[in-house]
């Protein structure tokens, strides 16, 4: 954060030094937000996000988001589960404690399959959940945007926002503000850490 | 209501070569079938089994088509609205399938062919047959199959006439009527589908028990139907009739269902095999033991990899389901694999030592496929290619249409 400016804000009786976190712009309709997102995307920003009270179809294209990477975590989880299930049954019934049941072979992938199948589903679900949390940098106690009064009141109600983080390589205090102004964003302000 | 529907709807226009193809297939199939009858020196036994295999293959599409229409109305779905004419007309092939069933009646009655060996078994000495009376009698067989086709024809005709009725006046009463018929129709469908597949295919080895057999055929059928629907919708989208109403998301959704039934088929097939393997009773295992003889074993392995692992892994990714370059080859595979599945179920009765691809097999596929293609094209061209005044159409296209003043919907929502 070498290129960020430092400012002082008064919080109650003490004075704390605070760093900027992002620049926030407000929009009144989903269409405005969508067009603004296209402009920000084309300008080449990386660390930014849009906030809306409800999902907007086509927003992932407007933001230039690719396919989610969660699927890879799911796939790896599933493969691990299947292999673990098969090896567990093999180890238990062929190696560790062999007992002949119903004249069946000591190990057959057939009767190991239901367990492997359940393990595949379980570990796929774990992969999905924890992969999602990892990619979203969760768990996280606090987001600086919550401190902003306009954001707090509007993002869950009837307003639409774009926040560009100051850590973005293309961020510039004047140019980014101009860009957001050109898209019709209102109440453009800096949000502090 | 959905008054935004275009005034002029592009109709299906086929190039001369394509419009003649079904007729050519029918004639070629007829000639090849006749050759199999005349030159095979088995009184038409091979022809009868080839015909039954091809028949069960194409029955899958009618079965799947009717199921898709039923669940569309049951779930009040909107995404299948633009595709509904395709599946309604697939279901409407049920009376054609009834007529195509008549040769099977002949094969079954023939002393030389004995298509269903139990037709000629003595009920006093065959315990399995005695236990299945009166269903497994000649009369029972004919009555059950006729009743099943009557149910399918009635349901398919009702859905089709309702949707064309709505094209004329746009009234919502047609939609409500469809819901009522789909409500009881799904029960009739489940029973009739199971019985049809029991009578036509499972009874080839009448000692066999499997309550999952109907679901097994159903899973493969709907799998094939979703794949076929993808291709038909893509062709109609590219050539014009569905250009305006079918979107990328629609194909993604068909792809998802195609993928889902890949998994469902594997689940059902494995469960059927696993329970029989585990219980290890001769009344059930003989069916699979016959199918492990010779190259039938290889066909069984082909089912595991071609029906499940390959399509599953290929279609796993999200972008694969949207890409015709990926789904196209998978659908081609699905046609081959589902046909091999029918062979696996039917042919071990005739060819005990292994899989044989006879030219009669191909002739019967061409014959039945040609007739059904002609019938489907005639049915499809008789009406606009997608529902014109369906209340769910706007939703499907992502358009918000405010309820008109004084309309039924407005009254329902309390808007004055």
Coordinates of C-alpha atoms in Angstrom, one line a residue:
Chain A
X1 CA 0.0 0.0 0.0
X2 CA 2.7 2.4 -0.9
X3 CA 0.6 4.6 -3.2
X4 CA -2.2 5.1 -0.7
X5 CA -2.7 8.4 1.1
X6 CA -3.1 8.5 4.8
X7 CA -5.8 10.5 6.6
X8 CA -6.9 11.0 10.1
X9 CA -10.5 10.5 11.2
X10 CA -11.9 11.3 14.6
X11 CA -13.5 8.3 16.3
X12 CA -15.2 9.5 19.5
X13 CA -12.7 11.1 21.8
X14 CA -9.5 9.6 20.4
X15 CA -7.9 10.3 17.0
X16 CA -6.9 7.2 15.0
X17 CA -4.9 7.0 11.8
X18 CA -6.9 5.3 9.1
X19 CA -5.9 4.0 5.6
X20 CA -8.3 4.0 2.6
X21 CA -9.8 0.6 1.7
X22 CA -11.7 1.3 -1.5
X23 CA -13.6 3.9 -3.5
X24 CA -17.4 3.4 -3.5
X25 CA -20.0 4.6 -6.0
X26 CA -23.7 4.4 -5.8
X27 CA -26.2 3.7 -8.6
X28 CA -30.0 3.7 -8.6
X29 CA -30.9 1.0 -11.0
X30 CA -29.6 -2.5 -11.9
X31 CA -29.1 -1.4 -15.5
X32 CA -26.8 1.5 -14.4
X33 CA -24.8 -0.9 -12.3
X34 CA -24.5 -3.3 -15.2
X35 CA -23.2 -0.7 -17.6
X36 CA -20.9 0.7 -15.0
X37 CA -19.5 -2.8 -14.3
X38 CA -18.8 -3.2 -18.1
X39 CA -16.8 0.1 -18.0
X40 CA -14.8 -0.9 -14.9
X41 CA -14.2 -4.4 -16.5
X42 CA -13.0 -2.8 -19.7
X43 CA -10.7 -0.5 -17.8
X44 CA -8.8 -3.5 -16.6
X45 CA -9.4 -3.4 -12.8
X46 CA -8.9 -6.6 -10.9
X47 CA -9.8 -6.0 -7.2
X48 CA -13.3 -4.7 -7.3
X49 CA -16.9 -5.9 -6.7
X50 CA -20.5 -5.0 -7.2
X51 CA -23.2 -5.0 -4.5
X52 CA -26.9 -5.4 -5.1
X53 CA -29.8 -6.4 -2.9
X54 CA -30.7 -9.2 -5.4
X55 CA -29.0 -11.3 -8.1
X56 CA -28.7 -9.7 -11.5
X57 CA -28.6 -12.0 -14.5
X58 CA -25.8 -11.4 -16.8
X59 CA -23.7 -9.6 -14.1
X60 CA -21.0 -12.2 -14.3
X61 CA -20.5 -11.4 -18.0
X62 CA -20.6 -7.7 -17.3
X63 CA -17.9 -8.1 -14.6
X64 CA -15.9 -10.4 -16.9
X65 CA -16.0 -13.2 -14.3
X66 CA -15.0 -16.6 -15.7
X67 CA -16.3 -19.9 -14.5
X68 CA -16.1 -20.4 -10.8
X69 CA -13.1 -22.4 -9.6
X70 CA -15.0 -24.1 -6.8
X71 CA -15.6 -27.1 -9.2
X72 CA -12.0 -28.1 -9.0
X73 CA -12.2 -28.4 -5.2
X74 CA -15.4 -30.4 -5.6
X75 CA -13.7 -32.7 -8.1
X76 CA -10.6 -33.3 -6.0
X77 CA -12.8 -33.9 -2.9
X78 CA -14.9 -36.4 -4.9
X79 CA -11.9 -38.3 -6.2
X80 CA -10.4 -38.4 -2.7
X81 CA -13.6 -39.7 -1.2
X82 CA -14.0 -42.4 -3.8
X83 CA -10.4 -43.6 -3.4
X84 CA -10.6 -43.4 0.4
X85 CA -13.9 -45.4 0.5
X86 CA -12.5 -48.2 -1.8
X87 CA -9.2 -48.4 0.1
X88 CA -10.9 -48.4 3.5
X89 CA -13.1 -51.4 2.6
X90 CA -10.2 -53.2 0.9
X91 CA -8.0 -52.7 4.0
X92 CA -10.7 -53.8 6.5
X93 CA -12.1 -56.8 4.7
X94 CA -9.2 -58.2 2.7
X95 CA -6.3 -57.3 4.9
X96 CA -7.0 -56.4 8.4
X97 CA -9.9 -58.7 9.3
X98 CA -10.8 -61.1 6.5
X99 CA -14.1 -62.9 6.9
X100 CA -15.9 -64.7 4.2
X101 CA -19.6 -63.5 4.1
X102 CA -22.2 -65.3 2.0
X103 CA -19.6 -67.0 -0.2
X104 CA -18.6 -63.7 -1.6
X105 CA -15.0 -62.7 -2.5
X106 CA -13.1 -61.0 0.4
X107 CA -12.9 -57.8 -1.7
X108 CA -15.1 -56.8 -4.6
X109 CA -15.6 -53.3 -5.8
X110 CA -19.3 -54.1 -6.0
X111 CA -20.0 -54.1 -2.3
X112 CA -17.4 -51.4 -1.7
X113 CA -19.2 -49.2 -4.1
X114 CA -22.1 -47.9 -1.9
X115 CA -19.6 -46.8 0.7
X116 CA -17.3 -45.2 -1.8
X117 CA -20.2 -43.5 -3.5
X118 CA -21.3 -42.0 -0.2
X119 CA -17.7 -40.9 0.6
X120 CA -17.5 -39.3 -2.9
X121 CA -20.6 -37.2 -2.1
X122 CA -19.5 -36.3 1.4
X123 CA -16.0 -35.2 0.4
X124 CA -17.3 -33.4 -2.8
X125 CA -19.6 -31.4 -0.5
X126 CA -16.8 -30.6 1.9
X127 CA -14.6 -29.6 -1.1
X128 CA -17.4 -27.4 -2.4
X129 CA -18.1 -25.7 1.0
X130 CA -14.5 -25.2 2.1
X131 CA -13.3 -24.4 -1.4
X132 CA -15.9 -21.7 -1.6
X133 CA -14.9 -20.3 1.8
X134 CA -11.3 -20.4 0.8
X135 CA -11.8 -18.6 -2.5
X136 CA -14.0 -16.0 -0.8
X137 CA -11.4 -15.5 1.9
X138 CA -13.9 -16.6 4.6
X139 CA -14.2 -16.7 7.5
X140 CA -13.7 -13.0 8.0
X141 CA -14.9 -11.0 10.9
X142 CA -15.4 -7.6 9.3
X143 CA -15.6 -5.8 6.0
X144 CA -14.7 -2.1 6.0
X145 CA -17.7 -1.4 3.7
X146 CA -20.1 -2.1 6.6
X147 CA -18.9 1.2 8.2
X148 CA -20.2 3.2 5.4
X149 CA -23.7 4.6 6.2
X150 CA -25.0 4.8 2.6
X151 CA -23.7 1.3 1.9
X152 CA -25.2 -0.1 5.1
X153 CA -28.6 1.4 4.4
X154 CA -28.7 0.8 0.6
X155 CA -27.0 -2.4 -0.3
X156 CA -29.6 -4.5 1.3
X157 CA -32.5 -2.4 0.2
X158 CA -32.8 -0.4 -3.0
X159 CA -29.3 0.8 -4.0
X160 CA -26.5 -0.6 -6.1
X161 CA -22.8 -0.2 -5.5
X162 CA -19.4 -0.6 -7.0
X163 CA -16.4 -0.7 -4.8
X164 CA -12.8 -0.6 -6.3
X165 CA -10.1 -1.5 -3.8
X166 CA -7.1 0.7 -3.4
X167 CA -4.8 -2.4 -3.7
X168 CA -5.8 -2.7 -7.4
X169 CA -2.7 -2.1 -9.5
X170 CA -4.6 0.3 -11.7
X171 CA -6.0 2.3 -8.8
X172 CA -5.4 6.0 -8.8
X173 CA -7.2 8.4 -6.5
X174 CA -8.1 10.8 -9.3
X175 CA -8.4 8.6 -12.3
X176 CA -10.6 5.9 -10.7
X177 CA -12.9 8.6 -9.3
X178 CA -13.2 10.1 -12.8
X179 CA -13.9 6.7 -14.2
X180 CA -16.8 6.1 -11.7
X181 CA -18.1 9.6 -12.3
X182 CA -18.2 8.9 -16.1
X183 CA -20.4 5.9 -15.5
X184 CA -23.0 7.9 -13.7
X185 CA -22.1 6.9 -10.2
X186 CA -23.3 9.1 -7.4
X187 CA -22.0 9.9 -3.9
X188 CA -18.5 8.7 -4.8
X189 CA -16.5 8.4 -1.6
X190 CA -13.5 6.8 -0.1
X191 CA -14.1 4.0 2.4
X192 CA -11.6 3.7 5.2
X193 CA -10.1 0.5 6.6
Chain B
X1 CA -50.9 -11.9 -21.9
X2 CA -47.9 -12.8 -23.9
X3 CA -48.9 -10.6 -26.8
X4 CA -45.3 -10.0 -27.7
X5 CA -45.2 -13.2 -29.6
X6 CA -44.2 -12.5 -33.2
X7 CA -47.0 -12.3 -35.8
X8 CA -45.1 -14.2 -38.3
X9 CA -43.4 -17.3 -37.1
X10 CA -40.7 -19.0 -39.2
X11 CA -41.8 -22.5 -40.0
X12 CA -39.5 -25.4 -40.4
X13 CA -38.1 -25.6 -43.9
X14 CA -35.9 -28.6 -44.8
X15 CA -33.6 -28.9 -47.8
X16 CA -35.0 -31.4 -50.3
X17 CA -32.3 -34.0 -49.4
X18 CA -33.3 -33.9 -45.7
X19 CA -37.0 -33.9 -46.3
X20 CA -36.6 -37.0 -48.5
X21 CA -34.3 -38.8 -46.1
X22 CA -37.0 -40.3 -43.9
X23 CA -38.8 -41.9 -46.8
X24 CA -35.5 -43.2 -48.2
X25 CA -34.7 -44.7 -44.8
X26 CA -38.1 -46.4 -44.6
X27 CA -37.8 -47.9 -48.1
X28 CA -34.2 -49.0 -47.6
X29 CA -35.1 -50.5 -44.2
X30 CA -38.1 -52.3 -45.7
X31 CA -35.9 -53.9 -48.4
X32 CA -33.1 -54.8 -45.9
X33 CA -35.7 -56.3 -43.6
X34 CA -37.3 -58.3 -46.4
X35 CA -33.8 -59.6 -47.3
X36 CA -33.2 -60.6 -43.7
X37 CA -36.5 -62.5 -43.8
X38 CA -35.8 -64.2 -47.1
X39 CA -32.1 -65.0 -47.0
X40 CA -31.5 -65.8 -43.4
X41 CA -33.1 -69.3 -43.5
X42 CA -34.5 -69.0 -40.0
X43 CA -38.2 -68.2 -40.8
X44 CA -37.6 -64.5 -39.8
X45 CA -36.3 -65.2 -36.2
X46 CA -33.4 -62.8 -36.6
X47 CA -35.6 -60.2 -38.2
X48 CA -38.1 -60.5 -35.3
X49 CA -35.4 -59.8 -32.7
X50 CA -33.8 -57.1 -34.7
X51 CA -37.2 -55.5 -35.1
X52 CA -37.9 -55.7 -31.4
X53 CA -34.5 -54.1 -30.6
X54 CA -35.1 -51.2 -32.9
X55 CA -38.6 -50.9 -31.6
X56 CA -37.6 -50.6 -28.0
X57 CA -34.9 -48.1 -29.0
X58 CA -37.4 -45.8 -30.6
X59 CA -40.1 -46.4 -28.0
X60 CA -37.6 -44.7 -25.6
X61 CA -38.0 -41.4 -27.4
X62 CA -41.8 -41.5 -27.2
X63 CA -41.6 -42.6 -23.6
X64 CA -39.1 -39.8 -22.8
X65 CA -41.1 -37.2 -24.8
X66 CA -44.2 -37.9 -22.8
X67 CA -42.3 -37.8 -19.5
X68 CA -40.8 -34.4 -20.4
X69 CA -44.3 -33.0 -21.2
X70 CA -45.7 -34.4 -18.0
X71 CA -43.0 -32.9 -15.7
X72 CA -43.1 -29.6 -17.6
X73 CA -46.8 -29.2 -16.6
X74 CA -46.3 -30.8 -13.1
X75 CA -43.6 -28.4 -12.1
X76 CA -45.2 -25.4 -14.0
X77 CA -41.8 -25.0 -15.6
X78 CA -41.0 -22.1 -17.8
X79 CA -37.7 -22.9 -19.4
X80 CA -39.1 -25.8 -21.5
X81 CA -41.9 -23.7 -23.0
X82 CA -40.1 -23.0 -26.3
X83 CA -39.1 -26.7 -26.5
X84 CA -42.6 -28.0 -25.8
X85 CA -43.7 -28.6 -29.4
X86 CA -40.7 -30.9 -29.9
X87 CA -41.5 -33.1 -27.0
X88 CA -45.3 -32.9 -27.4
X89 CA -44.9 -34.3 -30.9
X90 CA -42.5 -36.9 -29.8
X91 CA -45.1 -38.1 -27.3
X92 CA -47.8 -37.9 -30.0
X93 CA -45.9 -40.7 -31.9
X94 CA -47.5 -43.1 -29.4
X95 CA -50.3 -44.2 -31.8
X96 CA -47.7 -44.7 -34.5
X97 CA -45.8 -46.9 -32.1
X98 CA -49.0 -48.9 -31.5
X99 CA -49.3 -49.6 -35.3
X100 CA -45.6 -50.5 -35.4
X101 CA -46.2 -52.9 -32.5
X102 CA -48.6 -55.1 -34.7
X103 CA -45.7 -56.9 -36.5
X104 CA -44.4 -57.9 -33.0
X105 CA -47.8 -59.5 -32.3
X106 CA -47.2 -61.5 -35.5
X107 CA -43.7 -62.5 -34.5
X108 CA -44.9 -63.5 -31.0
X109 CA -47.7 -65.7 -32.4
X110 CA -45.5 -67.4 -35.0
X111 CA -44.7 -71.0 -34.2
X112 CA -41.4 -70.8 -36.1
X113 CA -40.2 -67.6 -34.5
X114 CA -41.4 -67.9 -30.9
X115 CA -40.3 -64.4 -30.1
X116 CA -41.4 -64.8 -26.5
X117 CA -40.6 -68.3 -25.5
X118 CA -43.3 -68.3 -22.7
X119 CA -46.0 -68.0 -25.3
X120 CA -45.3 -71.6 -26.0
X121 CA -44.5 -72.8 -22.5
X122 CA -46.9 -75.1 -20.5
X123 CA -48.3 -73.3 -17.5
X124 CA -48.7 -76.5 -15.6
X125 CA -45.0 -77.4 -15.7
X126 CA -43.5 -73.9 -15.7
X127 CA -43.7 -72.5 -12.1
X128 CA -42.5 -69.0 -13.0
X129 CA -45.2 -68.7 -15.7
X130 CA -47.9 -70.1 -13.3
X131 CA -46.9 -67.5 -10.7
X132 CA -47.4 -64.7 -13.2
X133 CA -50.9 -65.6 -14.3
X134 CA -53.1 -64.0 -15.6
X135 CA -50.7 -61.2 -16.7
X136 CA -48.4 -63.6 -18.6
X137 CA -51.1 -65.1 -20.9
X138 CA -51.5 -64.2 -24.6
X139 CA -54.6 -62.3 -23.8
X140 CA -53.1 -60.5 -20.9
X141 CA -50.1 -59.5 -23.0
X142 CA -52.3 -58.0 -25.7
X143 CA -54.7 -56.3 -23.4
X144 CA -51.9 -54.7 -21.2
X145 CA -50.0 -53.4 -24.1
X146 CA -53.1 -52.0 -25.9
X147 CA -54.2 -50.3 -22.6
X148 CA -50.8 -48.7 -22.1
X149 CA -50.8 -47.3 -25.6
X150 CA -54.3 -46.1 -25.2
X151 CA -53.2 -44.2 -22.1
X152 CA -50.2 -42.7 -23.8
X153 CA -52.2 -41.7 -26.9
X154 CA -54.9 -40.1 -24.8
X155 CA -52.4 -38.1 -22.7
X156 CA -50.3 -37.0 -25.6
X157 CA -53.4 -36.0 -27.6
X158 CA -54.8 -34.0 -24.7
X159 CA -51.6 -32.0 -24.2
X160 CA -51.1 -31.4 -27.8
X161 CA -54.7 -30.3 -28.4
X162 CA -54.6 -28.0 -25.3
X163 CA -51.5 -26.3 -26.5
X164 CA -52.9 -25.7 -30.0
X165 CA -56.1 -24.5 -28.4
X166 CA -54.1 -21.9 -26.5
X167 CA -52.5 -20.8 -29.7
X168 CA -55.9 -19.8 -30.9
X169 CA -57.4 -17.9 -28.0
X170 CA -54.6 -17.5 -25.4
X171 CA -56.9 -18.5 -22.6
X172 CA -55.3 -19.7 -19.4
X173 CA -57.9 -22.5 -19.1
X174 CA -55.7 -24.7 -21.3
X175 CA -52.8 -24.3 -18.9
X176 CA -55.0 -25.3 -16.0
X177 CA -56.4 -28.3 -17.9
X178 CA -52.8 -29.4 -18.7
X179 CA -52.0 -29.4 -15.0
X180 CA -55.0 -31.6 -14.1
X181 CA -54.1 -34.1 -16.8
X182 CA -50.4 -34.1 -15.8
X183 CA -51.4 -34.7 -12.2
X184 CA -53.0 -38.0 -12.6
X185 CA -51.1 -38.6 -15.9
X186 CA -47.8 -39.1 -14.1
X187 CA -49.2 -42.1 -12.1
X188 CA -50.7 -43.6 -15.2
X189 CA -47.4 -43.0 -17.0
X190 CA -45.3 -44.7 -14.4
X191 CA -47.5 -47.8 -14.3
X192 CA -48.0 -48.0 -18.1
X193 CA -44.3 -47.4 -18.8
X194 CA -43.3 -50.1 -16.4
X195 CA -45.8 -52.6 -17.8
X196 CA -44.9 -51.9 -21.4
X197 CA -41.3 -52.5 -20.7
X198 CA -42.1 -55.6 -18.7
X199 CA -44.3 -57.1 -21.4
X200 CA -42.2 -56.2 -24.4
X201 CA -38.6 -56.6 -23.2
X202 CA -38.3 -58.2 -19.7
X203 CA -40.7 -61.1 -20.6
X204 CA -38.2 -62.4 -23.1
X205 CA -36.8 -64.3 -20.1
X206 CA -40.0 -64.6 -18.2
X207 CA -38.5 -66.2 -15.1
X208 CA -36.6 -63.0 -14.3
X209 CA -37.5 -60.8 -11.4
X210 CA -36.5 -57.2 -11.0
X211 CA -38.8 -54.4 -9.8
X212 CA -36.2 -51.9 -10.9
X213 CA -36.4 -53.0 -14.6
X214 CA -39.0 -50.4 -15.5
X215 CA -37.0 -47.5 -13.9
X216 CA -33.9 -48.8 -15.6
X217 CA -35.5 -48.6 -19.0
X218 CA -37.0 -45.2 -18.1
X219 CA -33.6 -43.8 -17.0
X220 CA -32.0 -44.8 -20.3
X221 CA -35.0 -43.5 -22.3
X222 CA -35.0 -40.1 -20.7
X223 CA -31.2 -39.9 -21.1
X224 CA -31.6 -40.5 -24.8
X225 CA -34.5 -38.1 -25.1
X226 CA -32.6 -35.2 -23.5
X227 CA -29.7 -35.7 -25.8
X228 CA -31.9 -35.9 -28.8
X229 CA -33.8 -32.8 -27.7
X230 CA -30.5 -30.9 -27.4
X231 CA -29.7 -31.7 -31.1
X232 CA -33.3 -31.0 -32.4
X233 CA -33.4 -27.7 -30.5
X234 CA -30.0 -26.7 -31.8
X235 CA -31.0 -27.5 -35.4
X236 CA -34.2 -25.5 -35.0
X237 CA -32.3 -22.7 -33.3
X238 CA -29.7 -22.5 -36.1
X239 CA -32.1 -22.8 -39.0
X240 CA -34.6 -20.3 -37.7
X241 CA -37.9 -21.6 -36.1
X242 CA -36.6 -21.3 -32.6
X243 CA -34.0 -18.6 -33.1
X244 CA -35.8 -16.0 -31.1
X245 CA -37.0 -18.1 -28.2
X246 CA -34.2 -20.5 -27.4
X247 CA -31.2 -19.1 -25.6
X248 CA -27.8 -20.2 -24.4
X249 CA -29.3 -20.8 -21.0
X250 CA -31.9 -23.2 -22.5
X251 CA -29.1 -25.4 -23.9
X252 CA -27.2 -25.2 -20.6
X253 CA -30.4 -26.5 -18.8
X254 CA -31.0 -29.3 -21.3
X255 CA -27.3 -30.2 -20.8
X256 CA -27.8 -30.3 -17.1
X257 CA -30.7 -32.7 -17.4
X258 CA -28.8 -34.8 -19.9
X259 CA -25.9 -35.0 -17.4
X260 CA -28.3 -35.7 -14.5
X261 CA -29.8 -38.7 -16.3
X262 CA -26.3 -40.0 -17.0
X263 CA -25.8 -40.2 -13.3
X264 CA -29.4 -41.5 -12.6
X265 CA -29.0 -44.3 -15.1
X266 CA -25.7 -45.4 -13.6
X267 CA -27.3 -45.3 -10.1
X268 CA -30.3 -47.4 -11.2
X269 CA -28.3 -49.9 -13.3
X270 CA -25.7 -50.4 -10.5
X271 CA -28.5 -50.8 -7.9
X272 CA -30.2 -53.4 -9.9
X273 CA -27.0 -55.4 -10.5
X274 CA -25.7 -55.0 -7.0
X275 CA -28.9 -56.3 -5.3
X276 CA -29.0 -59.3 -7.6
X277 CA -25.3 -59.9 -7.1
X278 CA -25.6 -59.6 -3.3
X279 CA -28.7 -61.7 -2.9
X280 CA -27.3 -64.3 -5.3
X281 CA -30.6 -66.1 -6.1
X282 CA -30.7 -68.3 -9.2
X283 CA -34.1 -66.9 -10.2
X284 CA -32.3 -63.6 -10.7
X285 CA -28.7 -64.3 -11.4
X286 CA -29.4 -66.4 -14.5
X287 CA -30.3 -63.2 -16.4
X288 CA -26.8 -61.7 -15.8
X289 CA -25.0 -65.0 -16.2
X290 CA -26.4 -65.2 -19.8
X291 CA -25.1 -61.7 -20.3
X292 CA -21.6 -62.5 -19.3
X293 CA -21.2 -65.2 -22.0
X294 CA -18.8 -64.5 -24.8
X295 CA -18.7 -60.9 -26.1
X296 CA -21.8 -60.0 -24.1
X297 CA -19.4 -59.4 -21.2
X298 CA -17.6 -56.8 -23.3
X299 CA -21.0 -55.1 -24.0
X300 CA -21.6 -55.0 -20.3
X301 CA -18.3 -53.3 -19.7
X302 CA -19.1 -50.9 -22.6
X303 CA -22.3 -49.9 -20.7
X304 CA -20.2 -49.0 -17.6
X305 CA -17.8 -46.8 -19.5
X306 CA -19.9 -45.6 -22.5
X307 CA -23.1 -45.1 -20.6
X308 CA -21.6 -43.6 -17.5
X309 CA -17.9 -42.8 -17.1
X310 CA -17.2 -41.2 -20.4
X311 CA -20.3 -39.0 -20.7
X312 CA -20.1 -38.2 -17.0
X313 CA -16.5 -36.9 -17.2
X314 CA -17.0 -35.2 -20.5
X315 CA -20.1 -33.3 -19.4
X316 CA -18.9 -32.5 -15.9
X317 CA -17.7 -28.9 -16.6
X318 CA -20.2 -26.1 -16.9
X319 CA -19.0 -24.8 -20.2
X320 CA -19.2 -28.3 -21.7
X321 CA -22.9 -28.4 -21.3
X322 CA -23.3 -25.2 -23.4
X323 CA -21.0 -26.3 -26.2
X324 CA -22.5 -28.2 -29.2
X325 CA -18.9 -29.3 -30.1
X326 CA -18.9 -31.3 -26.8
X327 CA -22.5 -32.3 -26.5
X328 CA -22.9 -33.3 -30.2
X329 CA -20.5 -36.2 -30.0
X330 CA -21.9 -37.2 -26.6
X331 CA -25.4 -37.5 -28.2
X332 CA -24.0 -39.5 -31.1
X333 CA -22.5 -41.8 -28.4
X334 CA -25.8 -41.9 -26.5
X335 CA -27.6 -43.2 -29.6
X336 CA -25.0 -45.9 -30.1
X337 CA -24.8 -46.8 -26.4
X338 CA -28.6 -46.9 -25.9
X339 CA -29.0 -49.1 -28.9
X340 CA -26.3 -51.4 -27.5
X341 CA -28.2 -51.4 -24.2
X342 CA -31.3 -52.6 -26.0
X343 CA -29.2 -55.3 -27.7
X344 CA -27.8 -56.3 -24.3
X345 CA -31.3 -56.7 -23.0
X346 CA -32.9 -58.4 -25.9
X347 CA -30.3 -60.3 -28.1
X348 CA -28.8 -62.7 -25.6
X349 CA -32.0 -64.6 -25.9
X350 CA -31.2 -65.3 -29.6
X351 CA -27.4 -65.0 -29.8
X352 CA -26.3 -66.9 -26.7
X353 CA -22.6 -66.8 -27.5
X354 CA -22.0 -63.1 -28.0
X355 CA -22.9 -59.9 -29.7
X356 CA -23.6 -60.2 -33.4
X357 CA -24.4 -57.1 -35.5
X358 CA -26.7 -58.4 -38.3
X359 CA -27.7 -56.3 -41.3
X360 CA -31.3 -56.9 -40.2
X361 CA -30.6 -54.8 -37.1
X362 CA -29.6 -51.8 -39.2
X363 CA -32.5 -52.3 -41.6
X364 CA -35.0 -52.3 -38.7
X365 CA -33.5 -49.2 -37.3
X366 CA -33.8 -47.4 -40.6
X367 CA -37.3 -48.6 -41.2
X368 CA -38.8 -47.6 -37.8
X369 CA -36.6 -44.4 -37.6
X370 CA -37.8 -43.4 -41.1
X371 CA -41.5 -43.8 -40.3
X372 CA -41.2 -42.0 -37.0
X373 CA -39.3 -39.1 -38.6
X374 CA -41.9 -38.7 -41.3
X375 CA -44.7 -38.8 -38.7
X376 CA -42.9 -36.3 -36.4
X377 CA -42.2 -33.9 -39.2
X378 CA -45.8 -34.0 -40.3
X379 CA -47.0 -33.4 -36.7
X380 CA -44.4 -30.7 -36.0
X381 CA -45.2 -28.7 -39.2
X382 CA -48.9 -28.7 -38.6
X383 CA -48.5 -26.0 -35.9
X384 CA -46.2 -23.1 -35.1
X385 CA -42.8 -24.4 -33.8
X386 CA -43.3 -23.1 -30.3
X387 CA -46.4 -22.2 -28.1
X388 CA -47.7 -18.8 -29.2
X389 CA -49.7 -17.5 -26.3
X390 CA -48.4 -19.5 -23.4
X391 CA -48.5 -17.4 -20.2
X392 CA -45.1 -18.6 -19.2
X393 CA -43.4 -17.6 -22.4
X394 CA -42.4 -14.0 -21.3
X395 CA -40.9 -15.4 -18.1
X396 CA -38.8 -17.8 -20.2
X397 CA -37.4 -15.0 -22.3
X398 CA -36.7 -12.8 -19.2
X399 CA -39.3 -10.2 -20.1
X400 CA -41.6 -8.7 -17.5
X401 CA -45.2 -8.3 -18.7
X402 CA -47.4 -6.4 -16.2
X403 CA -50.8 -8.0 -15.7
X404 CA -53.4 -6.4 -17.8
X405 CA -56.2 -4.5 -16.0
X406 CA -59.2 -6.7 -15.3
X407 CA -57.3 -9.9 -16.3
X408 CA -57.5 -13.0 -14.3
X409 CA -54.0 -12.6 -13.1
X410 CA -54.6 -9.1 -12.0
X411 CA -57.7 -10.1 -10.0
X412 CA -55.7 -12.9 -8.5
X413 CA -53.0 -10.5 -7.3
X414 CA -55.6 -8.0 -6.1
X415 CA -54.6 -5.3 -8.7
X416 CA -57.5 -3.1 -9.7

